[in-house]
Amino acid sequence: MPDSAALPDEKLLSRAASYIKGCKRLVVLTGAGVSKESGIPTFRDKLTGLWEGYDPGQLATPEGFLKNPPLVWKWYDWRRQMVSAAEPNDGHRAIAQLQKLVPTTVVTQNVDRLHQRAGSENVLELHGNILTFRCFERGHQALDGVASGLDEPPICQCGSLLRPNVVWFGEALPQSVLADANKAAKLCDLMFVVGTSALVQPAASLPHIALDRGAIVVEVNPNETPLSEDATLFLSGASGLVMPQLVRLFEALN
Ligand code: OAD
């Protein structure tokens, strides 16, 4: 079991910091691991991941929602309350700081808006966000706030059920967000891939798009993933420790 409280070797961190110094366009692609230190469970971590205890087919597909709208509604309501009570951690803050120092596009699979709350701007949310709603049939945005604690989904003015504004399995990602993310991956010369198992497409293909174009890809994760052997550099450790240290080393180079 890797020690997520340990920092990677100083030489590897310095190498990653020098990559930042040399880069013109940075992409930071993130996943659930970035928010773990804010107390939000990941999906696939052993024992603690959400998909260890819950069935994604039941809770994160349009079919699951239609089969049992109250169940899905209440599960997202629970997660929404957890996310609302959470605070950004040092990893989110370091990524926001990087964006101030280097031209950076933040692309996230997370639906929790913690990057934005930490100060990141123009975040590309590949999987939507859990804090807003749209209607199931026609995609009408729910403009008024929706109360927590409801036992079933409210009804849109068009008569359809409201649902969380997230992407479920089997659904297309928001087209323009995905187009912007693909473009950023093609144009960047450095990509950090932080806190994702790199298993879910199309997000998982972004680092390969960058690698194919000659970019450097640095992975930050306490555990290896299918990306690790292709990445230019693998930094083993928790985002909340590694990312601030990288920013410190980068600032020391300037
Ligand atoms: P996963 O749960 O699949 O992966 C989380 C990753 O974070 C794992 O590789 C962990 O090793 C790593 N990790 C754990 N703690 C960390 C820490 N402190 N710092 C850095 N990394 C850490 O989450 P995602 O890759 O985001 O989609 O999952 C992708 C998508 O699958 C999600 O957006 C969600 C899920 O099903 C939908 O619901 C559509």
Tab-separated table of C-alpha atoms and ligand atoms in Angstrom:
chain	number	residue	atom	x	y	z
A	1	MET	CA	0.000	0.000	0.000
A	2	PRO	CA	1.655	3.292	-1.029
A	3	ASP	CA	2.135	5.929	1.651
A	4	SER	CA	0.053	8.874	0.471
A	5	ALA	CA	1.472	11.065	3.266
A	6	ALA	CA	4.973	10.788	1.756
A	7	LEU	CA	6.352	13.154	-0.860
A	8	PRO	CA	8.039	11.798	-3.983
A	9	ASP	CA	11.803	11.961	-4.323
A	10	GLU	CA	13.047	15.586	-4.325
A	11	LYS	CA	14.829	15.051	-7.659
A	12	LEU	CA	11.589	13.982	-9.334
A	13	LEU	CA	9.753	16.963	-7.878
A	14	SER	CA	12.499	19.307	-9.084
A	15	ARG	CA	12.300	17.774	-12.529
A	16	ALA	CA	8.542	18.374	-12.622
A	17	ALA	CA	9.056	21.969	-11.431
A	18	SER	CA	11.565	22.540	-14.239
A	19	TYR	CA	8.991	21.248	-16.728
A	20	ILE	CA	6.610	23.943	-15.489
A	21	LYS	CA	9.289	26.574	-15.890
A	22	GLY	CA	9.846	25.522	-19.506
A	23	CYS	CA	6.211	25.271	-20.497
A	24	LYS	CA	4.078	27.665	-22.498
A	25	ARG	CA	0.672	26.038	-22.157
A	26	LEU	CA	-0.221	23.853	-19.246
A	27	VAL	CA	-3.257	21.606	-18.836
A	28	VAL	CA	-4.186	20.218	-15.427
A	29	LEU	CA	-6.576	17.281	-15.758
A	30	THR	CA	-8.102	16.222	-12.460
A	31	GLY	CA	-10.287	13.501	-11.000
A	32	ALA	CA	-11.866	12.533	-7.718
A	33	GLY	CA	-8.508	12.049	-5.941
A	34	VAL	CA	-7.994	15.821	-5.874
A	35	SER	CA	-11.055	16.231	-3.671
A	36	LYS	CA	-10.347	13.300	-1.391
A	37	GLU	CA	-8.438	15.477	1.052
A	38	SER	CA	-11.564	17.650	1.259
A	39	GLY	CA	-13.396	14.630	2.637
A	40	ILE	CA	-15.195	13.677	-0.587
A	41	PRO	CA	-14.899	9.981	-1.405
A	42	THR	CA	-13.459	8.903	-4.748
A	43	PHE	CA	-15.255	6.333	-6.889
A	44	ARG	CA	-12.788	3.473	-7.184
A	45	ASP	CA	-10.467	3.590	-4.163
A	46	LYS	CA	-10.471	0.260	-2.354
A	47	LEU	CA	-12.883	0.186	0.629
A	48	THR	CA	-13.709	3.920	0.556
A	49	GLY	CA	-14.683	4.479	-3.105
A	50	LEU	CA	-18.356	5.193	-3.844
A	51	TRP	CA	-18.577	2.365	-6.387
A	52	GLU	CA	-17.520	-0.078	-3.658
A	53	GLY	CA	-20.859	0.373	-1.933
A	54	TYR	CA	-23.168	1.690	-4.637
A	55	ASP	CA	-24.113	0.409	-8.076
A	56	PRO	CA	-23.277	2.887	-10.838
A	57	GLY	CA	-25.841	1.214	-13.139
A	58	GLN	CA	-28.579	2.014	-10.630
A	59	LEU	CA	-27.389	5.495	-9.634
A	60	ALA	CA	-25.469	6.996	-12.537
A	61	THR	CA	-27.340	6.082	-15.712
A	62	PRO	CA	-30.485	7.546	-17.338
A	63	GLU	CA	-32.074	4.073	-17.144
A	64	GLY	CA	-31.387	3.888	-13.402
A	65	PHE	CA	-32.960	7.313	-12.905
A	66	LEU	CA	-36.125	6.398	-14.836
A	67	LYS	CA	-36.429	3.134	-12.941
A	68	ASN	CA	-36.236	4.724	-9.518
A	69	PRO	CA	-36.199	8.548	-9.590
A	70	PRO	CA	-36.485	9.022	-5.773
A	71	LEU	CA	-33.524	6.716	-5.095
A	72	VAL	CA	-31.254	8.514	-7.564
A	73	TRP	CA	-32.506	11.927	-6.466
A	74	LYS	CA	-31.774	11.205	-2.786
A	75	TRP	CA	-28.310	9.797	-3.535
A	76	TYR	CA	-27.328	12.965	-5.399
A	77	ASP	CA	-28.943	15.085	-2.704
A	78	TRP	CA	-26.713	13.348	-0.134
A	79	ARG	CA	-23.619	13.935	-2.281
A	80	ARG	CA	-24.640	17.539	-2.954
A	81	GLN	CA	-24.899	18.239	0.768
A	82	MET	CA	-21.485	16.643	1.318
A	83	VAL	CA	-19.926	18.753	-1.441
A	84	SER	CA	-21.578	21.944	-0.174
A	85	ALA	CA	-20.187	21.355	3.311
A	86	ALA	CA	-16.661	20.598	2.013
A	87	GLU	CA	-13.856	23.108	1.562
A	88	PRO	CA	-11.186	23.213	-1.150
A	89	ASN	CA	-7.882	21.692	-0.008
A	90	ASP	CA	-4.235	22.585	-0.588
A	91	GLY	CA	-4.214	20.650	-3.871
A	92	HIS	CA	-7.082	22.728	-5.316
A	93	ARG	CA	-5.398	25.900	-4.065
A	94	ALA	CA	-2.035	24.979	-5.592
A	95	ILE	CA	-3.693	24.324	-8.953
A	96	ALA	CA	-5.422	27.716	-8.749
A	97	GLN	CA	-2.064	29.293	-7.905
A	98	LEU	CA	-0.416	27.600	-10.914
A	99	GLN	CA	-3.097	29.089	-13.127
A	100	LYS	CA	-1.987	32.552	-11.971
A	101	LEU	CA	1.664	31.811	-12.784
A	102	VAL	CA	1.430	29.941	-16.122
A	103	PRO	CA	-1.229	29.919	-18.881
A	104	THR	CA	-3.239	26.953	-17.639
A	105	THR	CA	-6.442	25.190	-18.603
A	106	VAL	CA	-8.005	23.218	-15.775
A	107	VAL	CA	-10.045	20.245	-17.021
A	108	THR	CA	-11.889	18.258	-14.395
A	109	GLN	CA	-14.055	15.175	-14.173
A	110	ASN	CA	-15.210	16.377	-10.765
A	111	VAL	CA	-18.695	17.754	-10.288
A	112	ASP	CA	-18.015	19.454	-6.949
A	113	ARG	CA	-16.933	22.952	-8.054
A	114	LEU	CA	-14.060	22.916	-5.530
A	115	HIS	CA	-11.554	24.077	-8.159
A	116	GLN	CA	-13.652	27.173	-8.751
A	117	ARG	CA	-14.081	27.756	-5.010
A	118	ALA	CA	-10.275	27.575	-4.660
A	119	GLY	CA	-9.926	30.324	-7.291
A	120	SER	CA	-9.456	28.451	-10.592
A	121	GLU	CA	-11.070	30.144	-13.561
A	122	ASN	CA	-12.664	28.857	-16.766
A	123	VAL	CA	-12.661	25.299	-15.470
A	124	LEU	CA	-13.788	22.777	-18.095
A	125	GLU	CA	-16.255	20.500	-16.294
A	126	LEU	CA	-16.312	17.348	-18.401
A	127	HIS	CA	-18.970	15.659	-16.257
A	128	GLY	CA	-21.102	18.706	-15.414
A	129	ASN	CA	-21.721	19.713	-11.814
A	130	ILE	CA	-23.802	18.430	-8.978
A	131	LEU	CA	-24.977	21.800	-7.709
A	132	THR	CA	-27.311	22.699	-10.578
A	133	PHE	CA	-30.232	20.927	-12.249
A	134	ARG	CA	-31.872	20.442	-15.605
A	135	CYS	CA	-34.972	18.613	-16.714
A	136	PHE	CA	-34.676	15.058	-17.892
A	137	GLU	CA	-36.708	15.342	-21.101
A	138	ARG	CA	-35.688	18.664	-22.594
A	139	GLY	CA	-32.683	19.888	-20.686
A	140	HIS	CA	-34.408	23.035	-19.357
A	141	GLN	CA	-32.137	24.574	-16.746
A	142	ALA	CA	-33.764	24.941	-13.321
A	143	LEU	CA	-33.196	28.576	-12.575
A	144	ASP	CA	-34.503	28.679	-9.028
A	145	GLY	CA	-32.653	26.948	-6.250
A	146	VAL	CA	-33.845	23.454	-5.409
A	147	ALA	CA	-34.206	22.676	-1.728
A	148	SER	CA	-32.220	19.858	-0.135
A	149	GLY	CA	-33.988	17.031	1.629
A	150	LEU	CA	-36.712	16.388	-0.957
A	151	ASP	CA	-37.732	12.740	-1.227
A	152	GLU	CA	-38.213	12.847	-4.969
A	153	PRO	CA	-37.237	14.999	-7.948
A	154	PRO	CA	-39.206	18.222	-8.425
A	155	ILE	CA	-41.088	18.677	-11.700
A	156	CYS	CA	-39.911	21.124	-14.375
A	157	GLN	CA	-42.410	23.659	-15.788
A	158	CYS	CA	-42.639	21.386	-18.865
A	159	GLY	CA	-43.783	18.460	-16.733
A	160	SER	CA	-40.548	16.452	-16.867
A	161	LEU	CA	-38.540	15.389	-13.833
A	162	LEU	CA	-35.586	17.496	-12.732
A	163	ARG	CA	-32.235	15.744	-12.518
A	164	PRO	CA	-28.743	16.770	-11.447
A	165	ASN	CA	-26.703	18.544	-14.104
A	166	VAL	CA	-24.116	15.769	-14.266
A	167	VAL	CA	-23.126	13.370	-17.028
A	168	TRP	CA	-24.221	9.795	-16.449
A	169	PHE	CA	-22.730	6.641	-17.940
A	170	GLY	CA	-23.947	6.187	-21.487
A	171	GLU	CA	-24.527	9.923	-21.978
A	172	ALA	CA	-22.547	12.275	-24.184
A	173	LEU	CA	-20.321	14.853	-22.539
A	174	PRO	CA	-21.224	18.526	-23.091
A	175	GLN	CA	-20.011	18.968	-26.670
A	176	SER	CA	-18.343	22.354	-26.448
A	177	VAL	CA	-16.612	21.510	-23.145
A	178	LEU	CA	-15.192	18.327	-24.632
A	179	ALA	CA	-14.120	20.193	-27.788
A	180	ASP	CA	-12.309	22.785	-25.650
A	181	ALA	CA	-10.632	20.054	-23.592
A	182	ASN	CA	-9.477	18.200	-26.722
A	183	LYS	CA	-8.123	21.442	-28.140
A	184	ALA	CA	-6.274	22.247	-24.916
A	185	ALA	CA	-4.786	18.724	-24.888
A	186	LYS	CA	-3.595	19.141	-28.479
A	187	LEU	CA	-2.030	22.544	-27.877
A	188	CYS	CA	-0.413	22.079	-24.475
A	189	ASP	CA	3.255	21.295	-24.025
A	190	LEU	CA	2.776	20.060	-20.457
A	191	MET	CA	-0.095	18.215	-18.808
A	192	PHE	CA	-0.499	17.289	-15.163
A	193	VAL	CA	-2.898	14.413	-14.566
A	194	VAL	CA	-3.894	14.536	-10.927
A	195	GLY	CA	-6.058	12.190	-8.886
A	196	THR	CA	-7.739	10.193	-11.607
A	197	SER	CA	-7.763	6.447	-12.188
A	198	ALA	CA	-7.510	7.271	-15.924
A	199	LEU	CA	-10.134	4.639	-16.674
A	200	VAL	CA	-13.142	6.616	-17.834
A	201	GLN	CA	-13.369	7.807	-21.418
A	202	PRO	CA	-13.149	10.254	-23.042
A	203	ALA	CA	-11.238	12.002	-20.223
A	204	ALA	CA	-8.713	9.158	-20.120
A	205	SER	CA	-7.707	9.799	-23.719
A	206	LEU	CA	-6.695	13.445	-23.103
A	207	PRO	CA	-3.193	12.610	-21.770
A	208	HIS	CA	-2.621	10.372	-24.802
A	209	ILE	CA	-3.662	13.172	-27.146
A	210	ALA	CA	-1.073	15.373	-25.419
A	211	LEU	CA	1.619	12.662	-25.529
A	212	ASP	CA	0.975	12.009	-29.226
A	213	ARG	CA	1.581	15.713	-29.896
A	214	GLY	CA	4.903	15.605	-28.061
A	215	ALA	CA	3.787	17.124	-24.754
A	216	ILE	CA	5.235	16.114	-21.394
A	217	VAL	CA	2.723	14.338	-19.146
A	218	VAL	CA	3.249	14.239	-15.382
A	219	GLU	CA	0.951	12.057	-13.318
A	220	VAL	CA	0.307	12.768	-9.622
A	221	ASN	CA	-1.374	9.928	-7.762
A	222	PRO	CA	-0.596	7.756	-4.718
A	223	ASN	CA	-1.348	4.719	-6.911
A	224	GLU	CA	-0.258	3.740	-10.393
A	225	THR	CA	-2.886	3.767	-13.139
A	226	PRO	CA	-3.045	2.513	-16.728
A	227	LEU	CA	-1.515	5.865	-17.718
A	228	SER	CA	1.531	5.557	-15.456
A	229	GLU	CA	3.770	3.602	-17.771
A	230	ASP	CA	3.140	6.013	-20.645
A	231	ALA	CA	3.489	9.191	-18.565
A	232	THR	CA	6.777	11.075	-18.830
A	233	LEU	CA	6.963	11.222	-15.045
A	234	PHE	CA	4.971	9.593	-12.253
A	235	LEU	CA	4.896	11.438	-8.926
A	236	SER	CA	3.620	9.159	-6.222
A	237	GLY	CA	1.718	11.037	-3.533
A	238	ALA	CA	-1.386	12.922	-2.507
A	239	SER	CA	-2.367	15.940	-4.526
A	240	GLY	CA	-2.672	18.121	-1.399
A	241	LEU	CA	0.996	17.518	-0.623
A	242	VAL	CA	2.584	17.173	-4.047
A	243	MET	CA	0.917	20.082	-5.859
A	244	PRO	CA	1.809	22.785	-3.256
A	245	GLN	CA	5.378	21.492	-3.126
A	246	LEU	CA	5.615	21.699	-6.907
A	247	VAL	CA	4.392	25.285	-6.871
A	248	ARG	CA	6.967	26.153	-4.178
A	249	LEU	CA	9.796	24.585	-6.184
A	250	PHE	CA	8.626	26.286	-9.371
A	251	GLU	CA	8.474	29.678	-7.650
A	252	ALA	CA	11.989	29.123	-6.290
A	253	LEU	CA	13.225	28.662	-9.866
A	254	ASN	CA	12.016	32.136	-10.865
B	1	OAD	P1	-11.598	7.336	-9.404
B	1	OAD	O1	-12.242	7.064	-8.113
B	1	OAD	O2	-11.777	6.349	-10.506
B	1	OAD	O3	-10.034	7.507	-9.180
B	1	OAD	C1	-9.529	8.308	-8.149
B	1	OAD	C2	-8.028	8.315	-8.260
B	1	OAD	O4	-7.536	9.216	-7.272
B	1	OAD	C3	-7.368	6.964	-8.003
B	1	OAD	O5	-6.435	6.699	-9.020
B	1	OAD	C4	-6.665	7.155	-6.655
B	1	OAD	O6	-5.454	6.412	-6.569
B	1	OAD	C5	-6.397	8.629	-6.684
B	1	OAD	N1	-6.239	9.274	-5.359
B	1	OAD	C6	-6.733	8.906	-4.170
B	1	OAD	N2	-6.396	9.782	-3.215
B	1	OAD	C7	-5.661	10.747	-3.821
B	1	OAD	C8	-5.034	11.941	-3.368
B	1	OAD	N3	-5.103	12.339	-2.100
B	1	OAD	N4	-4.360	12.682	-4.275
B	1	OAD	C9	-4.289	12.301	-5.567
B	1	OAD	N5	-4.878	11.190	-6.053
B	1	OAD	C10	-5.557	10.418	-5.189
B	1	OAD	O7	-12.047	8.805	-9.848
B	1	OAD	P2	-12.012	9.454	-11.304
B	1	OAD	O8	-10.802	9.024	-12.051
B	1	OAD	O9	-12.251	10.901	-11.124
B	1	OAD	O10	-17.936	9.654	-13.497
B	1	OAD	O11	-13.284	8.790	-11.967
B	1	OAD	C11	-13.671	9.188	-13.239
B	1	OAD	C12	-15.165	9.170	-13.357
B	1	OAD	O12	-15.670	7.882	-12.969
B	1	OAD	C13	-15.881	10.128	-12.404
B	1	OAD	O13	-15.967	11.429	-12.924
B	1	OAD	C14	-17.220	9.499	-12.260
B	1	OAD	C15	-16.779	8.083	-12.038
B	1	OAD	O14	-17.703	7.096	-12.240
B	1	OAD	C16	-19.278	9.630	-13.506
B	1	OAD	O15	-19.954	9.533	-12.499
B	1	OAD	C17	-19.850	9.742	-14.891
